[in-house]
Short mmCIF file of C-alpha atoms and ligand atoms in Angstrom, two decimals:
data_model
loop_
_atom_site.label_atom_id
_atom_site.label_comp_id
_atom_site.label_asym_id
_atom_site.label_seq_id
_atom_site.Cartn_x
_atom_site.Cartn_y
_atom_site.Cartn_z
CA UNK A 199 -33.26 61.53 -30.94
CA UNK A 200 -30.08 62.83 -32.91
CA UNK A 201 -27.81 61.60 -35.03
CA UNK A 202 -24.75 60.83 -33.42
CA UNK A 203 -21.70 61.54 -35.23
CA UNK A 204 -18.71 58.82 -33.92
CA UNK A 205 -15.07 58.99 -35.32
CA UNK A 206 -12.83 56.32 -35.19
CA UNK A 207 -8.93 56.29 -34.96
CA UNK A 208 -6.67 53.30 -35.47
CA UNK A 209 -2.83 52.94 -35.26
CA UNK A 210 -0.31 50.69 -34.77
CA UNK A 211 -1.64 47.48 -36.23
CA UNK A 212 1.01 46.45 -38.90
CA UNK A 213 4.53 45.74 -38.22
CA UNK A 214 7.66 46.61 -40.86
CA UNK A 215 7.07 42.25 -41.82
CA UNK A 216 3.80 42.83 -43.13
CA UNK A 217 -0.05 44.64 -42.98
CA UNK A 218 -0.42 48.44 -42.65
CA UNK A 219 -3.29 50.12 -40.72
CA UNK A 220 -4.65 52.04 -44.16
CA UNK A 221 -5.58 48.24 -45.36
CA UNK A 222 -6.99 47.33 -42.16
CA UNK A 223 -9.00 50.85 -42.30
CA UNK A 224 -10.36 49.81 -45.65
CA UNK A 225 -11.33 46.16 -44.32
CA UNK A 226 -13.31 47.29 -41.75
CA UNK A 227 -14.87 50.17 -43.30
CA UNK A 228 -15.88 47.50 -46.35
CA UNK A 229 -17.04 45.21 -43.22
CA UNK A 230 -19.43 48.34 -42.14
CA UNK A 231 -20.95 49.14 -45.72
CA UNK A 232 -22.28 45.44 -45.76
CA UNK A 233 -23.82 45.82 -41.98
CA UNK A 234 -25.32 48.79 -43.48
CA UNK A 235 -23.13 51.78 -42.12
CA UNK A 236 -21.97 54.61 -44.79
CA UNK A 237 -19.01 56.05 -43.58
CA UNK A 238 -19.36 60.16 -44.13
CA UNK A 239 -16.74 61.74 -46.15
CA UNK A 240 -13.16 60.41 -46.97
CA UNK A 241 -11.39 58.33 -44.25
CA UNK A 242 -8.22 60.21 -43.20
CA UNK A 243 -4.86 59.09 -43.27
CA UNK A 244 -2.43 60.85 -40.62
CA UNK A 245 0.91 61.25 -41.09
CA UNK A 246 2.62 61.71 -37.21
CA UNK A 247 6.10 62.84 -36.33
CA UNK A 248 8.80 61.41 -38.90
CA UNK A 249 11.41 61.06 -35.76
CA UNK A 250 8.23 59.48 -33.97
CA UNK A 251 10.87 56.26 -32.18
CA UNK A 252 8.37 53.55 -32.77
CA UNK A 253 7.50 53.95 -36.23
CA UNK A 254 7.35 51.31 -38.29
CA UNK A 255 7.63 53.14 -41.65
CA UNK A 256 5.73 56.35 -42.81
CA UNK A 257 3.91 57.15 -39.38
CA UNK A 258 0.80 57.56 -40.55
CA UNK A 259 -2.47 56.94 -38.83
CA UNK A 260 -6.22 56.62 -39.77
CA UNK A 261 -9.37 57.84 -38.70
CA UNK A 262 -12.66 58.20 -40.47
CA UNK A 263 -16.64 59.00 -39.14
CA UNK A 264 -19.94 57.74 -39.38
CA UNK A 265 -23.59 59.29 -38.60
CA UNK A 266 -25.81 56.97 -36.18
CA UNK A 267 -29.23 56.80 -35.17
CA UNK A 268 -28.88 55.21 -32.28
CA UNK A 269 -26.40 53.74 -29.24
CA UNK A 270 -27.00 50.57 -29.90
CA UNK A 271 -25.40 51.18 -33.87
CA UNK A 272 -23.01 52.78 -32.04
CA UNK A 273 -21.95 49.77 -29.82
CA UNK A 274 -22.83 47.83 -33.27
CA UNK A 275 -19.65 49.90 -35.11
CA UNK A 276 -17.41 49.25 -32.29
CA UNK A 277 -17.85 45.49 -32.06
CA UNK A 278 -16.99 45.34 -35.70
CA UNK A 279 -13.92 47.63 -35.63
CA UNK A 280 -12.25 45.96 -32.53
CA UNK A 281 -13.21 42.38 -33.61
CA UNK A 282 -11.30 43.32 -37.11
CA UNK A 283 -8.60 44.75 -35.12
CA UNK A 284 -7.80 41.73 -33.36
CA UNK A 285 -7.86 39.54 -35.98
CA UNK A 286 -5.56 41.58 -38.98
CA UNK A 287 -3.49 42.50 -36.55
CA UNK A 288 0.25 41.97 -36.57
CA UNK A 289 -0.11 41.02 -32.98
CA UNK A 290 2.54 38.67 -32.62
CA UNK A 291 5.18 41.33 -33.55
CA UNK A 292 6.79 42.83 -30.05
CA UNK A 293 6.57 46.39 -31.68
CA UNK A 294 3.06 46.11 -32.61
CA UNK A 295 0.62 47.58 -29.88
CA UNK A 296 -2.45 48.71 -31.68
CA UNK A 297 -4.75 51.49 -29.86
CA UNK A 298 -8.65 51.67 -31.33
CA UNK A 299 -10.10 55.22 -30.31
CA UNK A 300 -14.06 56.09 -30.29
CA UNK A 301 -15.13 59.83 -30.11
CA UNK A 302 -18.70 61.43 -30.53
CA UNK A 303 -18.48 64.38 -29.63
CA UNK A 304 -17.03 68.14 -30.89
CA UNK A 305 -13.27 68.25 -32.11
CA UNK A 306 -11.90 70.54 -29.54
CA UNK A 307 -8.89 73.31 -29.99
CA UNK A 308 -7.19 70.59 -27.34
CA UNK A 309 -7.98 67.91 -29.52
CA UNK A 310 -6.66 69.64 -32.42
CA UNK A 311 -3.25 70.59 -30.44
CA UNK A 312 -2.95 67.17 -29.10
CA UNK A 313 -2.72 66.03 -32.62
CA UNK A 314 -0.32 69.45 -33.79
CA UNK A 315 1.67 67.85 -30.60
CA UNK A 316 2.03 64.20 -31.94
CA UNK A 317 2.70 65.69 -35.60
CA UNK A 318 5.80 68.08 -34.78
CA UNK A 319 6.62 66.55 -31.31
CA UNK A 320 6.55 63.85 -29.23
CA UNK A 321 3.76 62.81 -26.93
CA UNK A 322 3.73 59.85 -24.30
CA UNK A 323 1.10 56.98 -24.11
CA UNK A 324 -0.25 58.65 -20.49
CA UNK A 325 -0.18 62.34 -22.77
CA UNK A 326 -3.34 60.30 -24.88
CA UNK A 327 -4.65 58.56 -22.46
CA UNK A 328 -5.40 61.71 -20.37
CA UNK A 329 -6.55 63.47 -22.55
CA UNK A 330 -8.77 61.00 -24.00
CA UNK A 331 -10.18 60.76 -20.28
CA UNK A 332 -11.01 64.47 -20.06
CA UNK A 333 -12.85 64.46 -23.87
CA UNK A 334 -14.77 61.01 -22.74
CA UNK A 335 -13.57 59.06 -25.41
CA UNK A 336 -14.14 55.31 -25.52
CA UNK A 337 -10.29 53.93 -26.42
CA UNK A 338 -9.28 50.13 -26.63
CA UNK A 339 -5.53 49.57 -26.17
CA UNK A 340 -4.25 46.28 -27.29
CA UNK A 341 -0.85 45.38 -25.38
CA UNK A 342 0.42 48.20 -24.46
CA UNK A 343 -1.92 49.96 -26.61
CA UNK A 344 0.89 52.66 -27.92
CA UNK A 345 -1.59 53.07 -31.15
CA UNK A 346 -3.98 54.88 -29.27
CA UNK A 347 -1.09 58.25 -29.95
CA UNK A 348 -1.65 57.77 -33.29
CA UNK A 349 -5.44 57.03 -33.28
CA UNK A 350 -6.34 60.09 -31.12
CA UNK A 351 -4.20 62.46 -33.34
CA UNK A 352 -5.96 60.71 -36.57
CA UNK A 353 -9.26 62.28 -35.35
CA UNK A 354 -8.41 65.59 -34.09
CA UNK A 355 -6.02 66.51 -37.02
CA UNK A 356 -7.21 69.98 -38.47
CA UNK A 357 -6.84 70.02 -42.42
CA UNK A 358 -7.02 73.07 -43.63
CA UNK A 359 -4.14 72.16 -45.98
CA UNK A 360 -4.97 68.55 -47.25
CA UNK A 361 -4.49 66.54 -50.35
CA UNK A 362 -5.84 63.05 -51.65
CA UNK A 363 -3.91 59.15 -51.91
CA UNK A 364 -5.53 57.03 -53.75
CA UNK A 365 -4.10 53.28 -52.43
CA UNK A 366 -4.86 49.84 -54.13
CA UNK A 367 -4.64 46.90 -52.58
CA UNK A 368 -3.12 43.38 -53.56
CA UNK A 369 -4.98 39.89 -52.80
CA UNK A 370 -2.92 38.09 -49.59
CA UNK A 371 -1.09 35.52 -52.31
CA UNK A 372 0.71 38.17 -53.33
CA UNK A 373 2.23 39.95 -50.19
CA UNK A 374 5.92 39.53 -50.72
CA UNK A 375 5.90 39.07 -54.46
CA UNK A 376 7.21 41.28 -56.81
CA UNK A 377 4.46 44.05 -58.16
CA UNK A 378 3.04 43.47 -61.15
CA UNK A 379 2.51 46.96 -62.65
CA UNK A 380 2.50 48.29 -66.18
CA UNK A 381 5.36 50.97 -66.02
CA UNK A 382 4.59 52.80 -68.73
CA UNK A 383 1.18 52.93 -68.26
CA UNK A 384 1.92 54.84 -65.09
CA UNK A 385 4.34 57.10 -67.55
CA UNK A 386 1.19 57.82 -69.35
CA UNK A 387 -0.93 58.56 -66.15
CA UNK A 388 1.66 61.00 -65.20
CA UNK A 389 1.35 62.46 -68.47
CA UNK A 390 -2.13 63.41 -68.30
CA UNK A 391 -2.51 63.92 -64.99
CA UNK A 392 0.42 65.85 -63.51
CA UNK A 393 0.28 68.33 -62.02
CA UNK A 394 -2.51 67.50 -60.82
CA UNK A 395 -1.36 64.46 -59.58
CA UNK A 396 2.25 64.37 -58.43
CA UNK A 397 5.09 62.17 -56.97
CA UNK A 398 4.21 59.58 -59.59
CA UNK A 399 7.79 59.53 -60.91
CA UNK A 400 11.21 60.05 -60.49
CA UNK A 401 13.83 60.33 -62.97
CA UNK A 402 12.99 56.34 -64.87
CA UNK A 403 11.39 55.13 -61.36
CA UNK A 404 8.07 54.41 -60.51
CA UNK A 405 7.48 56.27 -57.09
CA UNK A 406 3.93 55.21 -56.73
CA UNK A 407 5.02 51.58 -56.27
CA UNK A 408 5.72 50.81 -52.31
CA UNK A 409 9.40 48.40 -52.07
CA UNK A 410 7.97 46.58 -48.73
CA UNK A 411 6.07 43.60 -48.30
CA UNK A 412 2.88 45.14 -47.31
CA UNK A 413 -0.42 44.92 -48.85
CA UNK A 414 -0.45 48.37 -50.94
CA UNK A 415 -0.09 47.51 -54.35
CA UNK A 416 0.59 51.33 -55.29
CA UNK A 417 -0.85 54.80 -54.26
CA UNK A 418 -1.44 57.99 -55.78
CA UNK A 419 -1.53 61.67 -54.56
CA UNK A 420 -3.51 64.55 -55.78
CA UNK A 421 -5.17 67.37 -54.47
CA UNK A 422 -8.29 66.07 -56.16
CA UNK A 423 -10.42 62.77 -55.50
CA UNK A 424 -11.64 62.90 -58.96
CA UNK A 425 -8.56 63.52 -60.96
CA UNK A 426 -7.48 60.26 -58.70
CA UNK A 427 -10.15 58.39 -59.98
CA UNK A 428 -8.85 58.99 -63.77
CA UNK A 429 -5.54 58.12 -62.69
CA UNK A 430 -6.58 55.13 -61.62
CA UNK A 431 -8.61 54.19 -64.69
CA UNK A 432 -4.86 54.90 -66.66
CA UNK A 433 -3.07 52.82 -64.69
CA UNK A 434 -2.87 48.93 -66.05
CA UNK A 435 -1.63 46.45 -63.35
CA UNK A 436 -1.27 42.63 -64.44
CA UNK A 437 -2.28 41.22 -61.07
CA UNK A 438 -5.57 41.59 -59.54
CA UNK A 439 -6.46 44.45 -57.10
CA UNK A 440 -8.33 43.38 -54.15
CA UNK A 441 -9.92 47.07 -53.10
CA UNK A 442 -8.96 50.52 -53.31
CA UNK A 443 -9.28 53.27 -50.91
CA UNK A 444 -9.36 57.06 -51.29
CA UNK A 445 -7.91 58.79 -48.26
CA UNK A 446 -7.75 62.41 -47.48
CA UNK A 447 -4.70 63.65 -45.62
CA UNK A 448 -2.06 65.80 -44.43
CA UNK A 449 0.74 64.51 -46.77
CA UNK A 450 2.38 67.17 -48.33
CA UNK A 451 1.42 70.00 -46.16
CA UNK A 452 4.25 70.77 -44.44
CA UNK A 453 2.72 70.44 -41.14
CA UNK A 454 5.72 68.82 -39.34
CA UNK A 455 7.65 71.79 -39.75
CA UNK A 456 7.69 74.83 -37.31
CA UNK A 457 8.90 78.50 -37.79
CA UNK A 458 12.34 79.01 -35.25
CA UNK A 459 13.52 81.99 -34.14
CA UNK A 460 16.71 80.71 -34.20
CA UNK A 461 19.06 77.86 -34.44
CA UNK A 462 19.83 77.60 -30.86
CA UNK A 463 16.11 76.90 -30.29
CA UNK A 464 15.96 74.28 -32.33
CA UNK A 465 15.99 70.54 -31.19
CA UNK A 466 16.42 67.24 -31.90
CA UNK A 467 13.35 64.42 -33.66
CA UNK A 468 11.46 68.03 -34.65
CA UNK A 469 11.47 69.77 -37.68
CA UNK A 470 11.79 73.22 -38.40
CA UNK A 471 11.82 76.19 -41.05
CA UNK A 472 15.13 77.95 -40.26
CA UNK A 473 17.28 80.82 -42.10
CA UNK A 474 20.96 81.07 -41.34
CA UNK A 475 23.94 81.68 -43.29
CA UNK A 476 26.55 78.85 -44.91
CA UNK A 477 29.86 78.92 -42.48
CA UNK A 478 31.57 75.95 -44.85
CA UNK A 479 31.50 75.00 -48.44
CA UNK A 480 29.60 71.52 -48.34
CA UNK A 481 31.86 68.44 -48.04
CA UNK A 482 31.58 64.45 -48.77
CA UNK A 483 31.62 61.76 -45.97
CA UNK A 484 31.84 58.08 -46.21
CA UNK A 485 28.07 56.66 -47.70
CA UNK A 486 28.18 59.87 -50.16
CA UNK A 487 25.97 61.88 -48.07
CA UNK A 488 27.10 65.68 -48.34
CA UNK A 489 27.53 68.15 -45.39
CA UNK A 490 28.03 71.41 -44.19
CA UNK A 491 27.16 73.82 -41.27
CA UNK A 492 24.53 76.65 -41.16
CA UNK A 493 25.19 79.50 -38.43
CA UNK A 494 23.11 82.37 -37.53
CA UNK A 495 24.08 85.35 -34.14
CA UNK A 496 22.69 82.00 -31.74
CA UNK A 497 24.80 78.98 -32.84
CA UNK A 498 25.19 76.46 -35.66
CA UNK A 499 24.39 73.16 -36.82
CA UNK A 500 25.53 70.58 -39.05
CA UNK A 501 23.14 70.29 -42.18
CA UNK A 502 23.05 66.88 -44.28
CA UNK A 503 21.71 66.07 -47.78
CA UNK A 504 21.81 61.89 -47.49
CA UNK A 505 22.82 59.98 -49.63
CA UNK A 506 19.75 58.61 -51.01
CA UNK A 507 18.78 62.25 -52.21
CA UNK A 508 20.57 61.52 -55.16
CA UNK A 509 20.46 64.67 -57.35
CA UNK A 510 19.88 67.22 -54.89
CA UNK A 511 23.08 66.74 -53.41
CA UNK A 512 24.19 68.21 -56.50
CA UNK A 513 22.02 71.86 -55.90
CA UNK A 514 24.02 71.85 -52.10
CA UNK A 515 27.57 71.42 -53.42
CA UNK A 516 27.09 74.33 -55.22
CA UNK A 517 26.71 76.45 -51.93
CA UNK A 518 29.27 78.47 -50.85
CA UNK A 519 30.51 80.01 -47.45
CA UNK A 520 28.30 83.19 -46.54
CA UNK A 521 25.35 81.73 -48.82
CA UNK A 522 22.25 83.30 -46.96
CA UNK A 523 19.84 79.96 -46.87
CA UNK A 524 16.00 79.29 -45.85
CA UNK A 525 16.05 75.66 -44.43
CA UNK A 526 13.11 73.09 -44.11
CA UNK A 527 14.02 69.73 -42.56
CA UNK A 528 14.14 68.01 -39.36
CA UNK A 529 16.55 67.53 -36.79
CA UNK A 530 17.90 63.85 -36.56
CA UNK A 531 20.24 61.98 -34.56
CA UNK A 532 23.25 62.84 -37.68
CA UNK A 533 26.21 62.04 -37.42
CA UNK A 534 28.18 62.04 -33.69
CA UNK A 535 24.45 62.38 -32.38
CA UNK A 536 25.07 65.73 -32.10
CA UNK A 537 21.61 66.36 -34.11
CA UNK A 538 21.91 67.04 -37.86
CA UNK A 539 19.28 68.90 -39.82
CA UNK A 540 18.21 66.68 -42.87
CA UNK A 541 17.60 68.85 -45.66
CA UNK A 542 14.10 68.24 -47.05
CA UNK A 543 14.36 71.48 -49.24
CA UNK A 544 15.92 74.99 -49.33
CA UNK A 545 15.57 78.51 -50.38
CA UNK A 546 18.79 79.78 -51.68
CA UNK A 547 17.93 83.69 -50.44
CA UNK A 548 21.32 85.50 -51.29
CA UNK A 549 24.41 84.15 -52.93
CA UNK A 550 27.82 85.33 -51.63
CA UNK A 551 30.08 86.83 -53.97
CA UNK A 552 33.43 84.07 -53.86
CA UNK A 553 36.28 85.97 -54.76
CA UNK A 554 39.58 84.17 -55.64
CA UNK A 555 42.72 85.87 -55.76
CA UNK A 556 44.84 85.01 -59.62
CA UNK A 557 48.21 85.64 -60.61
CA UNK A 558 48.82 88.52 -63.22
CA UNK A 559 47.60 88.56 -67.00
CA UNK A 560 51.37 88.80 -69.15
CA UNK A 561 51.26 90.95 -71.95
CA UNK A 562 51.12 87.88 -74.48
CA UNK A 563 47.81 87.53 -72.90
CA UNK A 564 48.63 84.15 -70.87
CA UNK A 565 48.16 83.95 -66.92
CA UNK A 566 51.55 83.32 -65.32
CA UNK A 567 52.95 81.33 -63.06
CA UNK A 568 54.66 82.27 -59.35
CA UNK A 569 58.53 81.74 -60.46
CA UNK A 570 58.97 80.85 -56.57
CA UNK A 571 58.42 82.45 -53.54
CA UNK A 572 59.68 86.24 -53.74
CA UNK A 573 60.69 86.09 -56.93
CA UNK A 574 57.93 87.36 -58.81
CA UNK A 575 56.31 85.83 -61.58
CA UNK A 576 56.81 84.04 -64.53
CA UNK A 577 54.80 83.57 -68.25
CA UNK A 578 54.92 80.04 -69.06
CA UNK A 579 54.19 81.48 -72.71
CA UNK A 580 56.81 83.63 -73.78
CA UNK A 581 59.31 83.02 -70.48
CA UNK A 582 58.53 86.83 -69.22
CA UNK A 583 59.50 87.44 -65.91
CA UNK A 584 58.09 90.39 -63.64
CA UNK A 585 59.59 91.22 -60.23
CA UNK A 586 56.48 93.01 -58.66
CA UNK A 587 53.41 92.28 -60.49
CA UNK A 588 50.16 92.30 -58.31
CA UNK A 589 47.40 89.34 -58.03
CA UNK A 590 44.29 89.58 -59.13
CA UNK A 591 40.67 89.89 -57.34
CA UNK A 592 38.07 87.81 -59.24
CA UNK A 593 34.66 86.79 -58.46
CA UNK A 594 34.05 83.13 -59.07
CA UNK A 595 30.90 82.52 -61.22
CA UNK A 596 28.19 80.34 -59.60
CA UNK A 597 26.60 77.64 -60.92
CA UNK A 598 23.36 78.08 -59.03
CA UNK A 599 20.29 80.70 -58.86
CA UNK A 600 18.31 82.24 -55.90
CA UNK A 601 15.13 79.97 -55.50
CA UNK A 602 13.81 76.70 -54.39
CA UNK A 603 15.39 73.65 -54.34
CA UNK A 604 13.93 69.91 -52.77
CA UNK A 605 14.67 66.36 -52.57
CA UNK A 606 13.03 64.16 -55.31
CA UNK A 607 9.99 62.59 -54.80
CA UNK A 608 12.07 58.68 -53.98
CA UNK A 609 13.87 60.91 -50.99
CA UNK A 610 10.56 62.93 -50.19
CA UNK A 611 9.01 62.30 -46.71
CA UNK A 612 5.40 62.08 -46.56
CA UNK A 613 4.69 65.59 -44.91
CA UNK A 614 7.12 67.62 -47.29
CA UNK A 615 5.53 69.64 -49.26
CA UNK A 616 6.27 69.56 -52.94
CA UNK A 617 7.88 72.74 -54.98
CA UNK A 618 5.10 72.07 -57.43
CA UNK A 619 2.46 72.71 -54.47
CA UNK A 620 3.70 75.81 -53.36
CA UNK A 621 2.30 77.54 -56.83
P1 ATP B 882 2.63 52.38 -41.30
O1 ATP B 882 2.87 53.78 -41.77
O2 ATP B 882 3.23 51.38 -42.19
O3 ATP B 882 1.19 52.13 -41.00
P2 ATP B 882 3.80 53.35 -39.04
O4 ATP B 882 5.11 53.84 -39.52
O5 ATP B 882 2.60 54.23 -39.01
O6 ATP B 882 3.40 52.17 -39.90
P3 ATP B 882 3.06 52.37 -36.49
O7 ATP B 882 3.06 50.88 -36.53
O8 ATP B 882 1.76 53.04 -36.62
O9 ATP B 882 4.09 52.87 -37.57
O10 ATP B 882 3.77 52.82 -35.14
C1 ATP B 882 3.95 54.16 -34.77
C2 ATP B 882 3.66 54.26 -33.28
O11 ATP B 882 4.18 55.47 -32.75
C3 ATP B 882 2.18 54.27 -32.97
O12 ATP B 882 1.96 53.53 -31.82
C4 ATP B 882 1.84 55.72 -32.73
O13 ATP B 882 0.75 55.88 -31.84
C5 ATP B 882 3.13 56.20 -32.11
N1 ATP B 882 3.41 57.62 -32.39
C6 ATP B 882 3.09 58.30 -33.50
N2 ATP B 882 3.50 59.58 -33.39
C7 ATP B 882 4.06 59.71 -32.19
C8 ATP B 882 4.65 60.81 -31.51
N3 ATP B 882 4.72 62.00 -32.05
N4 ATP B 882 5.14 60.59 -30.27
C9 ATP B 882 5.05 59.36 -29.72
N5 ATP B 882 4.52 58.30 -30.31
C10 ATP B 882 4.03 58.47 -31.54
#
């Protein structure tokens, strides 16, 4: 008989109090190496729709595959993985529904859309559990087994973009506590490791440490397992780790965000690549976030950098009214709920040429002043006074360049791609 290949997805098992379904993942897998399963390859870890409403923080997902001889490891596997389920579970919370998917069989272009679908859209529980029908996949949903979205799109995900997290783990008397990691040992990782590793840092802050109560002690991103494994070794943490995982996934691909023709196609909780051209010079509301509107022949919409992306607001206040710009973000409920498009970088394409209109230059060199209104003008030099003079046309100098600009990595959502990727 063959071997029988069998992926597994799980979602949905932590809730924003505690646990996270990449912890669970590495229980169970753990749980398999000691019945004697290998798992093939790098589990994956999915990152869904960011607007996705019953997130409980990063949407992500994970899914990883084994090679059986036989059925009866099969049924074996999924005793182990649903039993482990159950019990780390966050089961109690009301928005925790985990959904356990088994699959051996091909990964199907339908399979692979499904998950494009749950990435850049969004899909209902019946959307899954249809399709996971039709393919003959085993699924387990616990309540109302929401996870099994998440779980299905974990398998099917096509990576032909991909990069590497590396996640440690912290032993269960810590949960909660602050993280006990040696800052400038992470300073030095980042050192020697970036580019090849990046998102470590931003500014003075440690971006690889997590700010929620959940098990991940910190995580690292490459596009190379190995180069994760050095960074690793760098990094000096004063409290123990309890396991480590390195995941493979779609962070930092881009693969939330879809080309539109134009603004008017665009809608609301997806996220889009879109050019248009700056109808208002950026402008502060309450919270500091900054705003303006992009327009193109089809319509316009309101474009935010948020507060929390700190410095970048200061590359968008720099725009200026006919600004021709190349947006990635995703469109949000904003302000009014009219649907705002959050800024997750731009391309500055072509800068307008501001022109400001000046009074006249005297002949003592000094700009002067209106003397009132049809009365000419006045130095406020050497008192000169000219009846008729004419204003001046100047263009305003800018203070930014054509080229890419992005959130940092503390504003960065999991799909963006990184400037430093693109090279
Ligand atoms: P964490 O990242 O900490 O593991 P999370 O942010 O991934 O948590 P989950 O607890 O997994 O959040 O909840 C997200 C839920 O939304 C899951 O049930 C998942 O199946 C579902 N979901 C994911 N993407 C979509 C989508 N595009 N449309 C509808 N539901 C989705």
């Amino acid at each position: 008989m063959n071997n029988i290949l069998l992926y597994v997805g799980i979602d949905d098992t932590d809730s924003s109090s505690g646990m996270c379904t990449t912890y669970i993942t590495c229980v169970i897998i753990s749980k398999l190496k000691d019945c004697g399963f290998n798992i093939t390859g790098h589990p994956r870890l999915i990152r869904l729709n960011p607007f996705a409403r019953f997130k409980t923080r990063g949407n992500g997902a994970t899914s990883f595959k084994l090679e059986l001889k036989s059925l009866k490891e099969a049924e074996e596997v999924k005793k182990i993985v649903l039993e482990n389920v159950q019990e780390l579970s966050v089961l109690e919370d009301e928005r925790t529904n985990p959904g356990v998917v088994f699959y051996n069989n091909k990964i199907t272009p339908e399979l692979q859309e499904f998950s494009l679908k749950a990435i850049r859209n969004i899909v209902s529980i019946e959307d899954a559990e249809n399709l996971l029908n039709k393919v003959g996949a085993d699924f387990y949903k616990f309540k109302n087994g929401r996870g099994i979205i998440g779980a299905l799109a974990a398998i099917g995900c096509p990576l032909d973009d991909k990069t590497y997290e590396l996640l440690a783990y912290r032993i269960s008397e810590n949960y909660g506590k602050p993280r006990q990691i040696n800052h400038e040992s992470v300073r030095e990782m980042d050192k020697d490791t970036y580019p090849k590793t990046f998102d470590n840092l931003d500014e003075g802050y440690i971006a690889i440490e997590p700010h929620t109560p959940c098990p991940v002690l910190y995580g690292i991103r490459s596009e190379n397992p190995e180069i994760l494994m050095k960074a690793k070794s760098i990094v000096k943490v004063i409290e123990p780790v309890e396991r480590y995982c390195v995941y493979l996934t779609n962070q930092h691909t881009d693969m939330h965000l879809q080309k539109v023709a134009n603004i008017a196609n665009m809608e609301k909780f997806q996220c889009y690549i879109v050019e248009g051209v700056v109808k208002d010079k950026p402008h502060v509301i309450e919270g500091g976030h900054l705003i303006f509107t992009l327009k193109d022949e089809s319509g316009e919409i309101e474009c935010a950098a948020y507060e929390p992306t700190k410095k970048f607001r200061d590359f968008v206040r720099e725009l200026e009214p006919e600004d021709i710009l190349r947006i990635y973000g995703g469109v949000g409920e904003g302000i009014n709920k009219k649907g705002t498009l959050n800024i997750e970088k731009f391309e500055l394409l072509e800068l307008a040429i501001p022109l400001q209109l000046l009074n006249p230059i005297c002949d003592c060199g000094k700009r002067m002043k209106s003397a009132g209104a049809g009365k000419g003008y006045k130095c406020p030099r050497c008192g000169t006074k000219i009846r008729d003079g004419k204003k001046e046309m100047i263009e305003i100098s800018r203070n930014i360049e054509k080229g890419f600009y992005e959130t940092p990595p503390s504003a960065r959502r999991h799909l963006s791609k990184p400037i430093i990727r693109e090279k």
